[in-house]
PDB file of N, CA and C and ligand atoms in Angstrom:
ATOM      1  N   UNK A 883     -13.280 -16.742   2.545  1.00 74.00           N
ATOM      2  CA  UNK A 883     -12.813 -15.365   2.391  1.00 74.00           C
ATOM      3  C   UNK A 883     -13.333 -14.800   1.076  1.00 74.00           C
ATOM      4  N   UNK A 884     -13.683 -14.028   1.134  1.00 80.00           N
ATOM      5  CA  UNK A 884     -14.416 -12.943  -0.228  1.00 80.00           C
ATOM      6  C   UNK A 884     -12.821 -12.665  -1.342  1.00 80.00           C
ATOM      7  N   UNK A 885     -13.467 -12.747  -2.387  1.00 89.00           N
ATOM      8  CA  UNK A 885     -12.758 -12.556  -3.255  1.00 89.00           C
ATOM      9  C   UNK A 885     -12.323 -11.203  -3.467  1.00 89.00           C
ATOM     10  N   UNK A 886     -11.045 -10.574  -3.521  1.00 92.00           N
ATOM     11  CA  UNK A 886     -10.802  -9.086  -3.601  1.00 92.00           C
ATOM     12  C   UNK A 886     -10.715  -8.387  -4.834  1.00 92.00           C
ATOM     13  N   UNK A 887      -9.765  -9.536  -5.574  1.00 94.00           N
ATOM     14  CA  UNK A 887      -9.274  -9.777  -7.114  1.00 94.00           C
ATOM     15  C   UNK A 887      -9.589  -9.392  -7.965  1.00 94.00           C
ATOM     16  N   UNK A 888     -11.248  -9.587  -8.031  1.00 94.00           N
ATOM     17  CA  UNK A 888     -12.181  -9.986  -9.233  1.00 94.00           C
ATOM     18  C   UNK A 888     -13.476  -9.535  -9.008  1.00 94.00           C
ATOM     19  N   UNK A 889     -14.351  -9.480  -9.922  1.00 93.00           N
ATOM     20  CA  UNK A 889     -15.652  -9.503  -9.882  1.00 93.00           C
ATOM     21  C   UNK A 889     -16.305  -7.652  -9.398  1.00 93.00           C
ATOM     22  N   UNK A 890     -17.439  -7.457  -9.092  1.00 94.00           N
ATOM     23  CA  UNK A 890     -17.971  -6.345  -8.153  1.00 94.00           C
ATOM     24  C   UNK A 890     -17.209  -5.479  -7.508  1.00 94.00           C
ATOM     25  N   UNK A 891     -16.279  -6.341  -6.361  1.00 94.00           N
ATOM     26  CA  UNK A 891     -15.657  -5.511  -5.691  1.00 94.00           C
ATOM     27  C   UNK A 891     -14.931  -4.146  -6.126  1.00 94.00           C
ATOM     28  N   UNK A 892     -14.168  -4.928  -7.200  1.00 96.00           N
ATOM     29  CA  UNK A 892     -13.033  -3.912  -7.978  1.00 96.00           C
ATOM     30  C   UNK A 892     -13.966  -2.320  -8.193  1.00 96.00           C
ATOM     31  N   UNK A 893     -14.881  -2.493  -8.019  1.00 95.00           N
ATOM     32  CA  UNK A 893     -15.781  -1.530  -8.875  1.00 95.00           C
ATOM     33  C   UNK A 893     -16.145  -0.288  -7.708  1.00 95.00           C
ATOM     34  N   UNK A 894     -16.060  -0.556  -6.414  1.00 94.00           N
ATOM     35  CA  UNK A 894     -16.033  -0.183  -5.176  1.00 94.00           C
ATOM     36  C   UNK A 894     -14.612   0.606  -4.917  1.00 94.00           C
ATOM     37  N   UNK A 895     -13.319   0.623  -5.728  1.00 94.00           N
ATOM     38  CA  UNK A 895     -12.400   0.607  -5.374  1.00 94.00           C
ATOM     39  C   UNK A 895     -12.157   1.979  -6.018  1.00 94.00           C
ATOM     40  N   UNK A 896     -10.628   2.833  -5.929  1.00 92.00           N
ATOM     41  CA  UNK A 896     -10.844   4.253  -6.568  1.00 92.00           C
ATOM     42  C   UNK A 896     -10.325   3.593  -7.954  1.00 92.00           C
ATOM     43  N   UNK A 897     -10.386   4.524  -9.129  1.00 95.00           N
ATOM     44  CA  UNK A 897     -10.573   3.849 -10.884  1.00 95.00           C
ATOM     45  C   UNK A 897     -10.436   2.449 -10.247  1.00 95.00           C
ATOM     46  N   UNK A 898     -11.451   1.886 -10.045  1.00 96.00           N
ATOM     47  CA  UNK A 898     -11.988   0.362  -9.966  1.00 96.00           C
ATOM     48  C   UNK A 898     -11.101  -0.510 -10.249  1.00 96.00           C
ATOM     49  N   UNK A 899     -10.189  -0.067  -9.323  1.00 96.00           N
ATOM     50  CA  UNK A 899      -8.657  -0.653  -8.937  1.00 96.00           C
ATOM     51  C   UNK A 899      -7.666  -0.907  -9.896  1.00 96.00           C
ATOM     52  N   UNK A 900      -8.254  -0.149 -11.399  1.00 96.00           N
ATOM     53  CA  UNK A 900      -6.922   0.138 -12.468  1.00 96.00           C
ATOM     54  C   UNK A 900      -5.994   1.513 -12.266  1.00 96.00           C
ATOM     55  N   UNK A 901      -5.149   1.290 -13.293  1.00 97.00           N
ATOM     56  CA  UNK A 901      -4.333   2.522 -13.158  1.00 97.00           C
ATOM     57  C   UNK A 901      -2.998   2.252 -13.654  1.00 97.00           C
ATOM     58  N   UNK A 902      -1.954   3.102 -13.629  1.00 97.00           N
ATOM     59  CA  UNK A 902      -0.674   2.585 -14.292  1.00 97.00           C
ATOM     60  C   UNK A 902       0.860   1.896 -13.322  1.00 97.00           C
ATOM     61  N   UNK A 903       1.390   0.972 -13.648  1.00 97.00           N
ATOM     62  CA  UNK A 903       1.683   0.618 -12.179  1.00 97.00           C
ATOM     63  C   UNK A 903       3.219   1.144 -12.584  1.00 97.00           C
ATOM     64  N   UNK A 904       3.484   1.324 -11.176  1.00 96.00           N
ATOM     65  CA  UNK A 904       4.853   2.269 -11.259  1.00 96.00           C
ATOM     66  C   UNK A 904       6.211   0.757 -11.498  1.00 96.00           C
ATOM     67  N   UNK A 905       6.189  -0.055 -11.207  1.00 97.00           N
ATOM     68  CA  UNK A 905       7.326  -1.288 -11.321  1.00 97.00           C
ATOM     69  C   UNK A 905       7.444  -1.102 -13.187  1.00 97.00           C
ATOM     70  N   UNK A 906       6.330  -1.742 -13.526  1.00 97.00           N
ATOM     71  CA  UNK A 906       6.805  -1.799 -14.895  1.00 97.00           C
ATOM     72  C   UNK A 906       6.109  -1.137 -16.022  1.00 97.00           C
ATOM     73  N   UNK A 907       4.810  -0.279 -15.440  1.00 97.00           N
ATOM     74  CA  UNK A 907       4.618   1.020 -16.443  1.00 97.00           C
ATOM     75  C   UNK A 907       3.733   1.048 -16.848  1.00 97.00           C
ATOM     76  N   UNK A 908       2.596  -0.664 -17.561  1.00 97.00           N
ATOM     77  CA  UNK A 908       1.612  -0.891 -17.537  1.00 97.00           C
ATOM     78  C   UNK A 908       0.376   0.382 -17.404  1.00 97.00           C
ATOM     79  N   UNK A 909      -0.366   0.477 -18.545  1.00 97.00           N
ATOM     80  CA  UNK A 909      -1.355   1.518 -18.568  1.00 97.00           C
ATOM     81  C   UNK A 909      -2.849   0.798 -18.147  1.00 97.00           C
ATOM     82  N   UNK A 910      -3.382   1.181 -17.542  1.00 97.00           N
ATOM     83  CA  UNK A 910      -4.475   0.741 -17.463  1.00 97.00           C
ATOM     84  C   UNK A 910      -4.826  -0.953 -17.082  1.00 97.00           C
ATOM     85  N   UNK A 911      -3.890  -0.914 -16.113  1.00 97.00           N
ATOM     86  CA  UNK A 911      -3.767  -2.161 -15.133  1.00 97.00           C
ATOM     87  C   UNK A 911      -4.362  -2.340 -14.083  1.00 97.00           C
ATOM     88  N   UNK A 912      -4.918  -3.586 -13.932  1.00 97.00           N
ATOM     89  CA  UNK A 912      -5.028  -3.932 -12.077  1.00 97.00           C
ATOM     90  C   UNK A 912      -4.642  -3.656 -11.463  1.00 97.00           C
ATOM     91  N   UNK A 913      -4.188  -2.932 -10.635  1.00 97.00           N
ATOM     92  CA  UNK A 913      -3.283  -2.536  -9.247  1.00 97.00           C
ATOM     93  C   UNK A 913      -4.088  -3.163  -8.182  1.00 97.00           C
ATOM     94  N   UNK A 914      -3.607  -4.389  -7.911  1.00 96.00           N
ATOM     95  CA  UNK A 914      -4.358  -5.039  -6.775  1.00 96.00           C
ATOM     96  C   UNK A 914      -3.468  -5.865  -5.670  1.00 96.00           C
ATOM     97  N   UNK A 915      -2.272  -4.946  -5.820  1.00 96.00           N
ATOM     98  CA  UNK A 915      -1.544  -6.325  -4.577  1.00 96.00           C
ATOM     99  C   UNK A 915      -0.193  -4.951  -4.384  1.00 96.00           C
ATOM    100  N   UNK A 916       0.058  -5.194  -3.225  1.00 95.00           N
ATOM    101  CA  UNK A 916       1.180  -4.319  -2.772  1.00 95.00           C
ATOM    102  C   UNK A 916       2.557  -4.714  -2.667  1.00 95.00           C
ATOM    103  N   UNK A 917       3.699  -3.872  -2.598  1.00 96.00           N
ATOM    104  CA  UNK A 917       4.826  -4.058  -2.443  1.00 96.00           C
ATOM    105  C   UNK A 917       5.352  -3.054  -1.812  1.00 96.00           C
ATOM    106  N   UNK A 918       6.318  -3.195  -0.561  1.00 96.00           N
ATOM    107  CA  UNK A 918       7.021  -2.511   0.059  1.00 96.00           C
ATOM    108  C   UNK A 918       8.241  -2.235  -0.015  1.00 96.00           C
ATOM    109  N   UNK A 919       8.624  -0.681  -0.870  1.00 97.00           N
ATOM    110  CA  UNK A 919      10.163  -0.355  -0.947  1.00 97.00           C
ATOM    111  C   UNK A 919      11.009  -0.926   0.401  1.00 97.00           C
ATOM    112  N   UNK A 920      11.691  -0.965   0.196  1.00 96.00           N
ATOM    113  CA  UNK A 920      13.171  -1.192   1.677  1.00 96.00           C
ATOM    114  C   UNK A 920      12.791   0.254   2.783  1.00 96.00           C
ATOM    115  N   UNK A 921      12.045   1.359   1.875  1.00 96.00           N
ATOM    116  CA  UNK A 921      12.209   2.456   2.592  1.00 96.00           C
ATOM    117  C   UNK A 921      10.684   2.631   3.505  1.00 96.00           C
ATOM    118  N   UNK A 922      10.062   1.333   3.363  1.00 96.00           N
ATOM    119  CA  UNK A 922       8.766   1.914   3.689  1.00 96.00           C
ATOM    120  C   UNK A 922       7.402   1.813   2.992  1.00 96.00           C
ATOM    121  N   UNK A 923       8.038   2.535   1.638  1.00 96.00           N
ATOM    122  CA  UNK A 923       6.865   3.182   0.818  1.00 96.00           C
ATOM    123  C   UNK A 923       5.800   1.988   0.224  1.00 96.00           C
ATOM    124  N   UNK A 924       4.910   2.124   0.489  1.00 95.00           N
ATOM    125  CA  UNK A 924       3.717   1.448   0.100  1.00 95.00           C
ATOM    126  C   UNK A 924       3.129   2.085  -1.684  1.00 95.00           C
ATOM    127  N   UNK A 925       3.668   0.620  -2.451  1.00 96.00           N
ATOM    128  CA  UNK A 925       3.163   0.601  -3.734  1.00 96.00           C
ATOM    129  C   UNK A 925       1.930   0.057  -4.451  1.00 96.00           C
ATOM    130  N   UNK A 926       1.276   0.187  -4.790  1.00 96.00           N
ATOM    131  CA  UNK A 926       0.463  -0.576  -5.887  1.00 96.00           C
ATOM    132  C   UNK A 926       0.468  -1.258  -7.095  1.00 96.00           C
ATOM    133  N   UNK A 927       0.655  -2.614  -6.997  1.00 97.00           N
ATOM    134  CA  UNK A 927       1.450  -2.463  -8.309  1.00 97.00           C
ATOM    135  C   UNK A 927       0.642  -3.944  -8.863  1.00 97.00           C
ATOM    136  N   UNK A 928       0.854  -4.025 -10.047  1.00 97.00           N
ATOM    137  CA  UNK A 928      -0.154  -5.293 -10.416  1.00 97.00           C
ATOM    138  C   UNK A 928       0.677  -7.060 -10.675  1.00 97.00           C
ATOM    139  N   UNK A 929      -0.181  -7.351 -11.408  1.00 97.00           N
ATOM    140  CA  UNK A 929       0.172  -9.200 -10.821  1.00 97.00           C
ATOM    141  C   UNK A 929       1.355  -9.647 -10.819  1.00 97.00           C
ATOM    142  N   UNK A 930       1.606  -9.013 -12.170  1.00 97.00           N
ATOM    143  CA  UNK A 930       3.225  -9.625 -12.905  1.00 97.00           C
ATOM    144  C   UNK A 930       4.345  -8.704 -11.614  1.00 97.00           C
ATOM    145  N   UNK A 931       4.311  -7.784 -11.341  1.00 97.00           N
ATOM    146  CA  UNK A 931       4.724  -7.385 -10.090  1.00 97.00           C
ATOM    147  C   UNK A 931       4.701  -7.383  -9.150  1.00 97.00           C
ATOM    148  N   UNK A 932       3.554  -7.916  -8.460  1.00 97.00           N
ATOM    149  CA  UNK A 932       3.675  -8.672  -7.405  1.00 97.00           C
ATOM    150  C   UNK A 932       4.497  -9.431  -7.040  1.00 97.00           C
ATOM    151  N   UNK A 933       5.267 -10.077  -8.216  1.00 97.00           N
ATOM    152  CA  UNK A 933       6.478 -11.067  -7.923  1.00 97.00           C
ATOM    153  C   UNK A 933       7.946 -10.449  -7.663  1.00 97.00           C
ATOM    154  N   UNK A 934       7.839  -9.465  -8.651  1.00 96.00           N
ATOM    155  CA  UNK A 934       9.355  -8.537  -8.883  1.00 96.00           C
ATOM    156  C   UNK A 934      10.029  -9.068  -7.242  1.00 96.00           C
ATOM    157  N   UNK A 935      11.203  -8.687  -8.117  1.00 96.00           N
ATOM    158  CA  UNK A 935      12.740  -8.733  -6.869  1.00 96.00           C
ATOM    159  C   UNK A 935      12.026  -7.575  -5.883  1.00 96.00           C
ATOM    160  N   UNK A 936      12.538  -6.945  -4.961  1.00 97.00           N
ATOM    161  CA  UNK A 936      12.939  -6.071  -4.097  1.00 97.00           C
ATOM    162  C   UNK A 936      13.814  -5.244  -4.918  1.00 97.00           C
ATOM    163  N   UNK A 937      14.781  -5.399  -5.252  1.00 96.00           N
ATOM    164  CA  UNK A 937      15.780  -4.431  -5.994  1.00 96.00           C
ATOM    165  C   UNK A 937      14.781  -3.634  -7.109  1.00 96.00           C
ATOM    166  N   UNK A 938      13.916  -4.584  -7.717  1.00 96.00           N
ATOM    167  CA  UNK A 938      12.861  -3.827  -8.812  1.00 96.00           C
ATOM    168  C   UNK A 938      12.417  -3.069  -8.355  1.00 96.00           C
ATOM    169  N   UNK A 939      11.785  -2.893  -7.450  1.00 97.00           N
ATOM    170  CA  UNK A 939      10.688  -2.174  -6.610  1.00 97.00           C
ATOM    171  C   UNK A 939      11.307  -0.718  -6.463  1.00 97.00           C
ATOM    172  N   UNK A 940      12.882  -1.322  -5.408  1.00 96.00           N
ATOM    173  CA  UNK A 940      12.867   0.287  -5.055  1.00 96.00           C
ATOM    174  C   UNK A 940      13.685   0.951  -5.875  1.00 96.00           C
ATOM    175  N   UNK A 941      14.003   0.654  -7.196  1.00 94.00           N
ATOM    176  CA  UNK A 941      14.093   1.495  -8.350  1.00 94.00           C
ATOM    177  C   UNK A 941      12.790   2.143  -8.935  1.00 94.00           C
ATOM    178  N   UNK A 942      11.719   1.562  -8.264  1.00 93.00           N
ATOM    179  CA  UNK A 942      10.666   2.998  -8.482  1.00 93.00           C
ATOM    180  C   UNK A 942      10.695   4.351  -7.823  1.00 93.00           C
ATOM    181  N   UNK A 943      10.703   5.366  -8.454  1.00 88.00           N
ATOM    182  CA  UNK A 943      10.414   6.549  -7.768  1.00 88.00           C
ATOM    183  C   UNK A 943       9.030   6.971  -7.997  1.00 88.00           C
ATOM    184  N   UNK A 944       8.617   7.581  -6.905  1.00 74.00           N
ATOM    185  CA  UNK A 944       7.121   8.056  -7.079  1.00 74.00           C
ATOM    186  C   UNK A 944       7.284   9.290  -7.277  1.00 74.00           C
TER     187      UNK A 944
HETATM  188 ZN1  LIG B 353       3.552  -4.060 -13.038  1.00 87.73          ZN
END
């Protein structure tokens, strides 16, 4: 399987898959892995968040 993570790809991606992630605020982060509010909503959010609770999550508002 091709690496998504890392390398080239990222560069293909929109701001080359940085940006600020809504869980914990992070400026100019990876946003490379998703999380789904309870409600649905499809997040972007980066590594260290990738893990977060559920309860973390959908205390984001977009
Ligand atoms: Zn984060």
């Amino acid at each position: 399987m091709a690496k998504t993570k890392r390398g080239r790809v990222l560069w293909s991606l929109p701001s080359r898959g940085r940006g600020t992630c809504p869980v914990c605020g992070s400026t100019r982060i990876k946003l490379l892995y998703s999380q789904t509010k309870t409600d649905g909503t499809m997040l972007k959010v980066c590594k260290k968040c990738s893990k977060a609770v559920q309860s973390r999550v959908d205390q984001v508002t977009v």
